[in-house]
Coordinates of C-alpha atoms and ligand atoms in Angstrom, one line a residue:
M1 CA 28.2 -19.4 -45.1
V2 CA 31.7 -18.2 -44.2
E3 CA 31.6 -15.8 -47.1
R4 CA 28.2 -14.5 -46.0
V5 CA 29.4 -14.1 -42.4
E6 CA 32.5 -12.3 -43.5
A7 CA 30.6 -10.0 -45.8
L8 CA 28.8 -8.7 -42.7
G9 CA 32.1 -7.7 -41.2
L10 CA 32.0 -10.6 -38.7
K11 CA 34.6 -13.4 -38.1
A12 CA 33.7 -17.0 -38.8
H13 CA 35.3 -19.8 -36.8
L14 CA 35.0 -23.2 -38.5
S15 CA 34.8 -26.4 -36.6
R16 CA 34.4 -29.5 -38.8
G17 CA 33.1 -32.7 -37.2
T18 CA 32.4 -36.1 -38.8
Y19 CA 28.8 -35.4 -39.5
R20 CA 28.3 -31.7 -38.9
T21 CA 30.2 -28.4 -39.3
I22 CA 29.8 -25.7 -36.7
I23 CA 30.5 -22.1 -37.6
G24 CA 31.1 -19.9 -34.6
V25 CA 30.3 -16.3 -35.5
I26 CA 32.3 -13.6 -33.6
G27 CA 31.3 -10.0 -33.5
D28 CA 28.2 -7.8 -33.2
E29 CA 25.3 -10.1 -32.8
Q30 CA 22.8 -7.5 -34.2
K31 CA 24.5 -7.7 -37.6
I32 CA 23.6 -11.3 -37.9
S33 CA 20.3 -11.5 -36.1
A34 CA 18.5 -9.8 -39.0
E35 CA 19.8 -12.4 -41.5
P36 CA 17.4 -15.2 -42.3
L37 CA 20.2 -17.8 -41.8
L38 CA 17.9 -20.7 -41.2
A39 CA 16.5 -20.3 -44.7
I40 CA 19.9 -21.1 -46.2
P41 CA 20.1 -24.7 -47.4
G42 CA 22.4 -26.8 -45.2
V43 CA 21.8 -24.7 -42.1
Q44 CA 20.3 -26.9 -39.4
E45 CA 20.2 -24.7 -36.4
V46 CA 21.1 -21.1 -35.4
I47 CA 22.0 -20.8 -31.7
P48 CA 22.6 -17.4 -30.1
V49 CA 25.2 -17.7 -27.4
L50 CA 24.2 -14.6 -25.5
P51 CA 20.6 -14.0 -24.4
P52 CA 18.6 -11.7 -26.7
Y53 CA 17.9 -9.3 -23.8
K54 CA 21.3 -7.7 -23.6
L55 CA 20.6 -4.8 -21.3
A56 CA 18.4 -6.8 -18.9
S57 CA 20.9 -9.7 -18.7
R58 CA 23.2 -10.6 -15.8
E59 CA 26.1 -10.8 -18.3
A60 CA 25.7 -7.1 -19.1
H61 CA 25.4 -6.1 -15.5
P62 CA 26.6 -8.7 -12.9
Q63 CA 25.6 -6.6 -9.9
A64 CA 22.0 -6.6 -8.8
S65 CA 20.2 -3.4 -9.7
I66 CA 18.5 -1.3 -7.0
V67 CA 15.5 0.7 -8.2
D68 CA 14.7 3.8 -6.2
V69 CA 11.0 4.7 -6.0
A70 CA 11.0 8.2 -4.5
G71 CA 13.3 7.1 -1.7
V72 CA 12.1 3.5 -1.3
K73 CA 14.6 1.0 -2.5
I74 CA 13.7 -2.2 -4.3
G75 CA 16.5 -4.8 -4.8
G76 CA 20.0 -5.3 -3.5
G77 CA 18.7 -6.5 -0.1
F78 CA 15.8 -4.0 0.2
L79 CA 12.2 -5.1 -0.1
G80 CA 9.5 -2.9 -1.6
M81 CA 6.2 -3.5 0.1
I82 CA 3.5 -2.4 -2.3
A83 CA 0.0 -2.4 -0.9
G84 CA -3.4 -0.8 -1.4
P85 CA -6.7 -1.3 -3.1
C86 CA -7.1 -2.8 -6.6
A87 CA -8.8 0.4 -7.8
V88 CA -8.6 3.9 -6.5
E89 CA -11.9 4.6 -4.7
E90 CA -13.6 7.5 -2.9
P91 CA -11.4 9.7 -0.7
E92 CA -12.7 8.3 2.7
R93 CA -11.8 4.8 1.6
M94 CA -8.3 5.8 0.3
D95 CA -7.7 7.6 3.6
A96 CA -8.6 4.6 5.6
I97 CA -6.6 2.2 3.5
G98 CA -3.6 4.5 3.2
A99 CA -3.5 4.9 7.0
A100 CA -3.9 1.2 7.5
V101 CA -1.2 0.0 5.1
K102 CA 1.2 2.7 6.3
A103 CA 0.7 1.6 9.9
A104 CA 1.1 -2.1 8.8
G105 CA 4.6 -1.4 7.3
A106 CA 3.9 -0.9 3.6
N107 CA 6.3 1.5 1.9
I108 CA 4.6 2.1 -1.5
L109 CA 0.8 2.7 -2.0
R110 CA -0.9 1.2 -5.0
G111 CA -4.3 1.8 -6.6
G112 CA -5.5 1.7 -10.2
A113 CA -7.1 4.7 -11.8
F114 CA -7.3 3.0 -15.2
K115 CA -8.5 -0.6 -14.8
P116 CA -8.0 -3.3 -17.4
R117 CA -11.4 -5.1 -17.0
T118 CA -12.4 -8.2 -18.9
S119 CA -15.9 -6.7 -19.3
P120 CA -16.4 -3.2 -20.8
Y121 CA -19.4 -2.8 -18.5
A122 CA -17.3 -3.3 -15.3
F123 CA -15.9 -0.4 -13.3
Q124 CA -13.1 1.1 -15.4
G125 CA -11.5 3.3 -12.8
M126 CA -11.7 6.9 -11.8
G127 CA -9.2 8.2 -14.4
E128 CA -7.4 11.5 -13.7
A129 CA -9.5 12.1 -10.6
G130 CA -8.3 8.8 -9.3
L131 CA -4.7 9.7 -10.0
K132 CA -5.1 12.9 -8.0
L133 CA -6.6 11.1 -5.1
L134 CA -3.9 8.4 -5.1
R135 CA -1.2 11.2 -5.1
E136 CA -2.9 13.1 -2.3
T137 CA -3.3 9.9 -0.2
G138 CA 0.4 9.0 -0.8
D139 CA 1.5 12.4 0.2
K140 CA -0.6 12.4 3.3
F141 CA 1.0 9.2 4.6
G142 CA 4.5 9.7 3.2
L143 CA 4.1 6.8 0.7
P144 CA 5.3 6.9 -2.9
V145 CA 2.6 5.7 -5.3
V146 CA 2.3 3.2 -8.1
T147 CA -0.5 3.1 -10.6
E148 CA -1.2 1.4 -14.0
V149 CA -1.1 3.0 -17.4
M150 CA -2.9 1.2 -20.2
D151 CA -2.6 3.6 -23.1
P152 CA 0.5 5.4 -24.6
R153 CA -1.7 8.6 -24.8
F154 CA -2.0 8.7 -21.0
V155 CA 1.7 8.0 -20.1
E156 CA 2.4 11.7 -19.7
M157 CA -0.6 12.2 -17.4
V158 CA 0.2 9.2 -15.2
E159 CA 3.8 10.2 -15.1
R160 CA 2.8 13.6 -13.6
Y161 CA 1.0 11.9 -10.6
A162 CA 2.8 8.6 -10.0
D163 CA 6.2 7.8 -8.5
M164 CA 6.2 4.4 -10.3
I165 CA 4.3 3.4 -13.5
Q166 CA 2.7 -0.1 -13.6
I167 CA 2.4 -2.0 -16.8
G168 CA -0.2 -4.7 -16.2
A169 CA -0.1 -8.3 -17.3
R170 CA -2.5 -7.6 -20.2
N171 CA -0.1 -5.0 -21.6
M172 CA 3.2 -6.7 -21.0
Q173 CA 3.6 -7.0 -24.8
N174 CA 2.1 -3.7 -25.8
F175 CA 5.3 -2.6 -27.4
S176 CA 4.3 1.0 -28.1
L177 CA 3.3 1.4 -24.5
L178 CA 6.6 -0.1 -23.3
T179 CA 8.5 2.2 -25.6
E180 CA 6.6 5.2 -24.2
V181 CA 7.2 4.4 -20.6
G182 CA 10.8 3.7 -21.5
R183 CA 11.1 7.3 -22.6
T184 CA 10.1 8.5 -19.1
R185 CA 12.5 8.5 -16.3
K186 CA 10.0 7.1 -13.8
P187 CA 10.5 3.6 -12.3
V188 CA 8.4 1.0 -14.1
L189 CA 6.7 -2.0 -12.5
L190 CA 6.4 -4.6 -15.3
K191 CA 4.0 -7.4 -14.6
R192 CA 4.4 -10.8 -16.2
G193 CA 1.8 -11.5 -18.9
M194 CA -0.6 -14.2 -18.1
S195 CA 0.8 -16.4 -21.0
A196 CA 4.3 -15.0 -21.1
T197 CA 7.5 -17.0 -20.7
V198 CA 10.3 -15.7 -18.5
E199 CA 12.1 -14.8 -21.7
D200 CA 9.1 -12.9 -23.0
L201 CA 9.1 -10.9 -19.7
L202 CA 12.8 -10.1 -20.0
M203 CA 12.4 -9.1 -23.7
S204 CA 9.6 -6.7 -22.6
A205 CA 11.9 -5.2 -19.9
E206 CA 14.5 -4.8 -22.7
Y207 CA 12.1 -2.6 -24.6
I208 CA 12.0 -0.2 -21.7
L209 CA 15.7 -0.4 -21.0
S210 CA 16.5 0.2 -24.6
Q211 CA 14.8 3.6 -24.4
G212 CA 17.2 4.7 -21.6
N213 CA 15.0 4.0 -18.6
S214 CA 17.0 1.7 -16.4
A215 CA 14.5 1.6 -13.5
V216 CA 12.6 -1.5 -14.2
V217 CA 11.1 -3.8 -11.5
L218 CA 9.7 -7.1 -12.7
C219 CA 6.6 -8.8 -11.1
E220 CA 5.6 -12.4 -11.0
R221 CA 1.8 -12.4 -10.8
G222 CA 1.0 -15.9 -12.0
V223 CA 0.3 -17.4 -15.4
K224 CA -2.8 -19.1 -16.9
S225 CA -3.2 -22.7 -16.1
F226 CA -5.7 -25.6 -16.6
D227 CA -6.4 -25.6 -12.9
K228 CA -9.2 -23.3 -11.8
A229 CA -8.5 -23.8 -8.1
T230 CA -6.5 -20.6 -8.0
R231 CA -7.0 -17.5 -10.2
N232 CA -3.6 -18.1 -11.9
L233 CA -0.7 -20.5 -11.3
Y234 CA 1.8 -18.8 -9.0
D235 CA 5.3 -19.5 -10.6
V236 CA 7.5 -18.9 -7.6
A237 CA 10.4 -20.7 -9.4
S238 CA 10.5 -17.7 -11.8
V239 CA 12.0 -15.6 -9.0
P240 CA 15.3 -17.4 -8.6
L241 CA 15.3 -18.1 -12.3
V242 CA 15.0 -14.4 -13.2
K243 CA 17.7 -13.6 -10.6
G244 CA 20.1 -15.8 -12.4
L245 CA 19.3 -14.4 -15.8
S246 CA 18.9 -10.7 -15.0
H247 CA 20.1 -8.0 -12.7
L248 CA 16.7 -6.4 -12.5
P249 CA 14.7 -6.6 -9.2
I250 CA 11.7 -9.0 -9.2
I251 CA 8.8 -8.8 -6.8
V252 CA 5.8 -11.2 -6.3
D253 CA 2.1 -10.5 -6.4
P254 CA 0.4 -13.3 -4.6
S255 CA -2.9 -11.4 -4.8
H256 CA -3.4 -11.8 -8.5
A257 CA -1.4 -15.1 -8.6
T258 CA -3.7 -16.9 -6.3
G259 CA -6.8 -14.7 -6.1
R260 CA -7.4 -16.2 -2.6
P261 CA -6.8 -14.4 0.7
D262 CA -6.3 -17.7 2.5
L263 CA -3.3 -18.5 0.2
I264 CA -1.8 -15.1 -0.1
P265 CA 0.2 -14.9 3.1
S266 CA 2.1 -18.2 2.7
C267 CA 2.7 -17.5 -1.0
A268 CA 4.0 -14.0 -0.1
L269 CA 6.4 -15.6 2.4
A270 CA 7.5 -18.2 -0.2
G271 CA 8.2 -15.4 -2.7
V272 CA 10.5 -13.6 -0.2
A273 CA 12.2 -16.8 0.8
A274 CA 12.8 -17.5 -2.9
G275 CA 14.6 -14.2 -3.3
A276 CA 11.9 -11.7 -4.3
D277 CA 12.8 -8.0 -3.8
G278 CA 9.3 -7.1 -2.7
V279 CA 5.7 -8.1 -2.3
H280 CA 2.7 -6.5 -4.0
I281 CA -0.6 -7.1 -2.2
E282 CA -4.1 -5.8 -2.6
V283 CA -5.5 -4.6 0.7
H284 CA -9.0 -3.2 1.4
D285 CA -10.7 -2.3 4.6
C286 CA -14.1 -3.4 3.3
P287 CA -13.6 -6.0 0.6
E288 CA -17.4 -6.6 0.3
R289 CA -17.7 -3.1 -1.0
A290 CA -14.6 -3.0 -3.2
K291 CA -15.1 -1.8 -6.7
S292 CA -12.6 -4.3 -8.1
D293 CA -10.9 -7.5 -6.9
G294 CA -12.7 -7.4 -3.5
P295 CA -12.7 -11.2 -3.0
Q296 CA -8.9 -11.4 -3.1
A297 CA -8.2 -8.4 -0.8
L298 CA -6.5 -8.9 2.5
L299 CA -7.9 -7.0 5.4
P300 CA -5.6 -4.4 7.0
K301 CA -5.2 -6.6 10.1
Q302 CA -4.2 -9.6 8.0
Y303 CA -1.8 -7.5 6.0
A304 CA -0.2 -6.2 9.2
E305 CA 0.3 -9.7 10.5
L306 CA 1.9 -10.8 7.2
V307 CA 4.3 -7.8 7.2
G308 CA 5.5 -9.0 10.6
Q309 CA 6.2 -12.4 9.2
I310 CA 7.9 -11.1 6.1
R311 CA 10.2 -9.0 8.3
K312 CA 11.3 -12.2 10.0
V313 CA 11.9 -14.1 6.7
A314 CA 13.7 -11.1 5.3
A315 CA 16.0 -10.9 8.4
A316 CA 16.7 -14.6 8.1
I317 CA 18.2 -14.1 4.6
G318 CA 19.9 -10.8 5.3
K319 CA 17.3 -8.5 3.8
Q320 CA 15.2 -5.7 5.1
I321 CA 12.0 -3.8 4.3
S322 CA 13.1 -0.5 2.8
T323 CA 12.4 2.5 5.0
P324 CA 11.0 5.4 3.0
T325 CA 12.9 8.6 3.2
Q326 CA 9.9 10.6 2.1
K327 CA 8.2 12.3 5.1
P328 CA 4.4 12.7 5.3
K329 CA 3.2 16.1 4.2
D330 CA 0.7 17.8 6.5
Ligands
PEP401 C1 -3.7 -5.0 -10.8 O1 -2.6 -4.8 -10.3 O2 -4.8 -4.7 -10.2 C2 -3.8 -5.8 -12.0 C3 -4.8 -5.6 -12.9 O3 -2.9 -6.7 -12.1 P1 -2.5 -7.7 -13.4 O4 -2.1 -6.8 -14.5 O5 -1.3 -8.5 -12.9 O6 -3.7 -8.6 -13.7
MN402 MN1 -6.4 -6.1 -9.0

């Protein structure tokens, strides 16, 4: 083993116990990670000392990162308040929702133009027309916009319209998509996959960072569970956990995590209290007519009330909702 380690240009530090021998390997981890060490007779266990997500790790970057989304800060004490409909809908609707979330205190407008739907027969989103509409609505109310991209072929198009690119839960491990958004210089909102571990999430962030895009915001949106009482299982513990492991900002999405408007406000507050750098919530002025995720949408009035409460929790822990520097265009 020592010969093999040294042949790779690494140092081997031997520690012989009564029953086991430990070989500490010193040097560039990448040289050894490609070796099938466990397949060598006598090797019981191979334990990496550093996390496999180098660029995303706290070790690499002890200070918390702040991601700037067209003037809105997420992280380092600043909260991103992302709100809007699940899907981009007709102009009148976008106008009403944009005005309402802006008045309520949101600082980033959301809306999907490409929707990942379980059924191919469900509304798939407005495509490029939706991107245009989202952009126009954001500009009108002075709100940067975030929208999902599902296909590497559309990254360039989405990048042209959006201030932040969302990678949805279903695509968290679409590695070619991650590589493609990593090549852009737009901030990325990376949602946790529904069956992804925290380490999986950080490894996906690493794909984006490794392409030179350092503006990654993670998002806890719940994971699959045996309990059907809520849409997903809201893993609020992942927030402080990620904070310890990584310098990247992490926000919470209690809309998709719970799927229930009656639970969203308290879960949003819990997320902020747990250290989240922002809150992502679906808001619709007429949920019964929404083209997607209507049943989980908060009404503008409910959202406004929640923002007031979030402000208080944030203040109690020395944080604040980021104020956009972008001015409305008229
Ligand atoms: C969404 O944001 O509307 C969405 C589809 O979220 P997720 O990818 O977390 O399911
Ligand atoms: Mn949705």
